[in-house]
């Protein structure tokens, strides 16, 4: 801490600030305390804040299937959301007869009089084209597709012109696409048509489809995606590239998906998702009104989540519900009966077959059909999200036993509720230790920033036989207006806490920040790790902390100690030492970093520091970013200065 030197000056006692005392961190690379969990840092992706639909999912058309509904206000279900209609000699209605699939029961029906014409326009996720619309990049190609059919009258002359236009209707493409019912083998049955549009301007657009001719034409699954995307060959269509890269950069060892509360089902049992309804052809997937608003189109379904995990080098960690609705939201819980739970447990077992089974099994063959004959690297299944109490544990037991019987190698993850402290989590742990001692225990907590450094030793006292998955956490700053800031201070409190997680990484197997992604303008929850709009993204200080901790992690924890107020941890690999230190005080701290038997060496790494209240934004993305740092060790020691409110990470070669 800063010292004040009393000086007697002209008869007055004056206090002048002096430099902080030098602190020492002493590291002994040869004193190995334990292995570091190889899957310690990961990410958690839930479709909250338009993270997936309207975010990571490459689809630019909102409500492409005319299925939009509102979970919270079912009577206001709006199947036309995001569409505007311009009718000239024609009518439209929401078609329901003989749909593409029973899971996708609505479609656009256009009824044209002789020489009629109807234009339908979609604004995308960014609102109308004056405010954003569908974001287009000059020179890029966009893949368009839809399902179309006509009646006998339309079959003779029905046409659809597809274009991307400005709000005032001017084409933004080299040429529009033209589709004719006459060209189809069977113009009266649903057929998927596709084409590519080349764009001439960087601009917000609307997607416009002009139906002309006479008679009835039906359209559904109207889709437009940038050609440049990740996973274009996945059945769901793929992911936005910049956001996928921001996830890959975190070097996540696992990907927890798809929730969060959305996996539990909220308020209504019909809202509880089943993974089976999210796989297969996109037009057959069952969309669900999302707990957080909007729809989950399931364009990113379980198959695509598995593919994403593989794509970014992470282990997939699916979460399924445990036959109990989100207990935090739904006092009635509406649990499945125990018999129903036993039946449902088969679906969970089938999920593992979908990921791991031979291609001659029922679900393994679907995986192969979807384009992935090789098994996915599935090792964990979480059963339940933020559940607790007998109603949960009795159902968990049925499902986990079914899983273990069929797939003993799978680790089951049991929930310990939604809080860090108090009777609820204590009671959960008592039950879990008694009934499920082998399982990985999922803790979630969102606490005030200052709670984190104050509880850096939380896991020191946990029995060494238990295994923890910190499945959701974040440091929360006080609300400002409707949002909690993602400032440097919160990020550094998380960093301080993570040093404690690393020092306990013999029993904390995994941890991940929550939530991951947030679309500006569609905020359900703050803070978040990454903010984005249609064309850019902002990595928060917490993202930088996650990134640095993930990159500067060895395989073994080594003995290290500090004689002051710094938070620190040190790990090693065969040839290198990784050191982290966090200064949460408002004083600069001179640091002696001593590494036993190191001799002379060069350390390299990064420094993250600045105004504790500063945050990055889409406009100022780089207010808080790490800057490179190096230091020279001579006879085992290097001198460094830690600015107020700072994190340093260092790699030092070991000879
Ligand atoms: O991460 C946001 C939400 O917080 C998750 O959906 C839920 O599990 C928790 O309450």
GROMACS .gro file of C-alpha atoms and ligand atoms in nm, residues 44 46 48 256 259-264 291-292 326 328-329 385-386 418 444 446 472-473 513-516 525 528, ligand 1:
model
   38
   44UNK     CA    1  -2.036  -2.059  -2.313
   46UNK     CA    2  -2.632  -1.907  -2.541
   48UNK     CA    3  -2.933  -1.438  -2.542
  256UNK     CA    4  -2.076  -2.507  -2.353
  259UNK     CA    5  -2.767  -2.250  -2.267
  260UNK     CA    6  -2.829  -2.136  -2.001
  261UNK     CA    7  -3.190  -2.099  -1.927
  262UNK     CA    8  -3.289  -2.162  -2.288
  263UNK     CA    9  -3.202  -2.529  -2.242
  264UNK     CA   10  -3.431  -2.571  -1.945
  291UNK     CA   11  -3.673  -1.717  -2.317
  292UNK     CA   12  -3.490  -1.394  -2.392
  326UNK     CA   13  -3.605  -2.313  -1.530
  328UNK     CA   14  -3.551  -1.937  -1.124
  329UNK     CA   15  -3.829  -1.825  -1.358
  385UNK     CA   16  -2.867  -2.577  -1.599
  386UNK     CA   17  -2.946  -2.386  -1.280
  418UNK     CA   18  -2.767  -2.039  -0.946
  444UNK     CA   19  -2.295  -2.044  -1.145
  446UNK     CA   20  -2.275  -1.342  -1.095
  472UNK     CA   21  -2.123  -1.925  -1.561
  473UNK     CA   22  -1.959  -1.632  -1.389
  513UNK     CA   23  -1.756  -1.641  -1.853
  514UNK     CA   24  -2.121  -1.561  -1.925
  515UNK     CA   25  -2.282  -1.438  -2.140
  516UNK     CA   26  -2.059  -1.445  -2.446
  525UNK     CA   27  -2.825  -0.887  -2.021
  528UNK     CA   28  -2.112  -0.961  -2.189
  656LIG     O1   29  -2.594  -1.614  -1.874
  656LIG     C1   30  -2.723  -1.562  -1.868
  656LIG     C2   31  -2.818  -1.648  -1.787
  656LIG     O2   32  -2.778  -1.650  -1.655
  656LIG     C3   33  -2.825  -1.793  -1.824
  656LIG     O3   34  -2.919  -1.819  -1.920
  656LIG     C4   35  -2.867  -1.858  -1.698
  656LIG     O4   36  -2.817  -1.988  -1.686
  656LIG     C5   37  -2.824  -1.765  -1.590
  656LIG     O5   38  -2.928  -1.733  -1.507
   0.00000   0.00000   0.00000
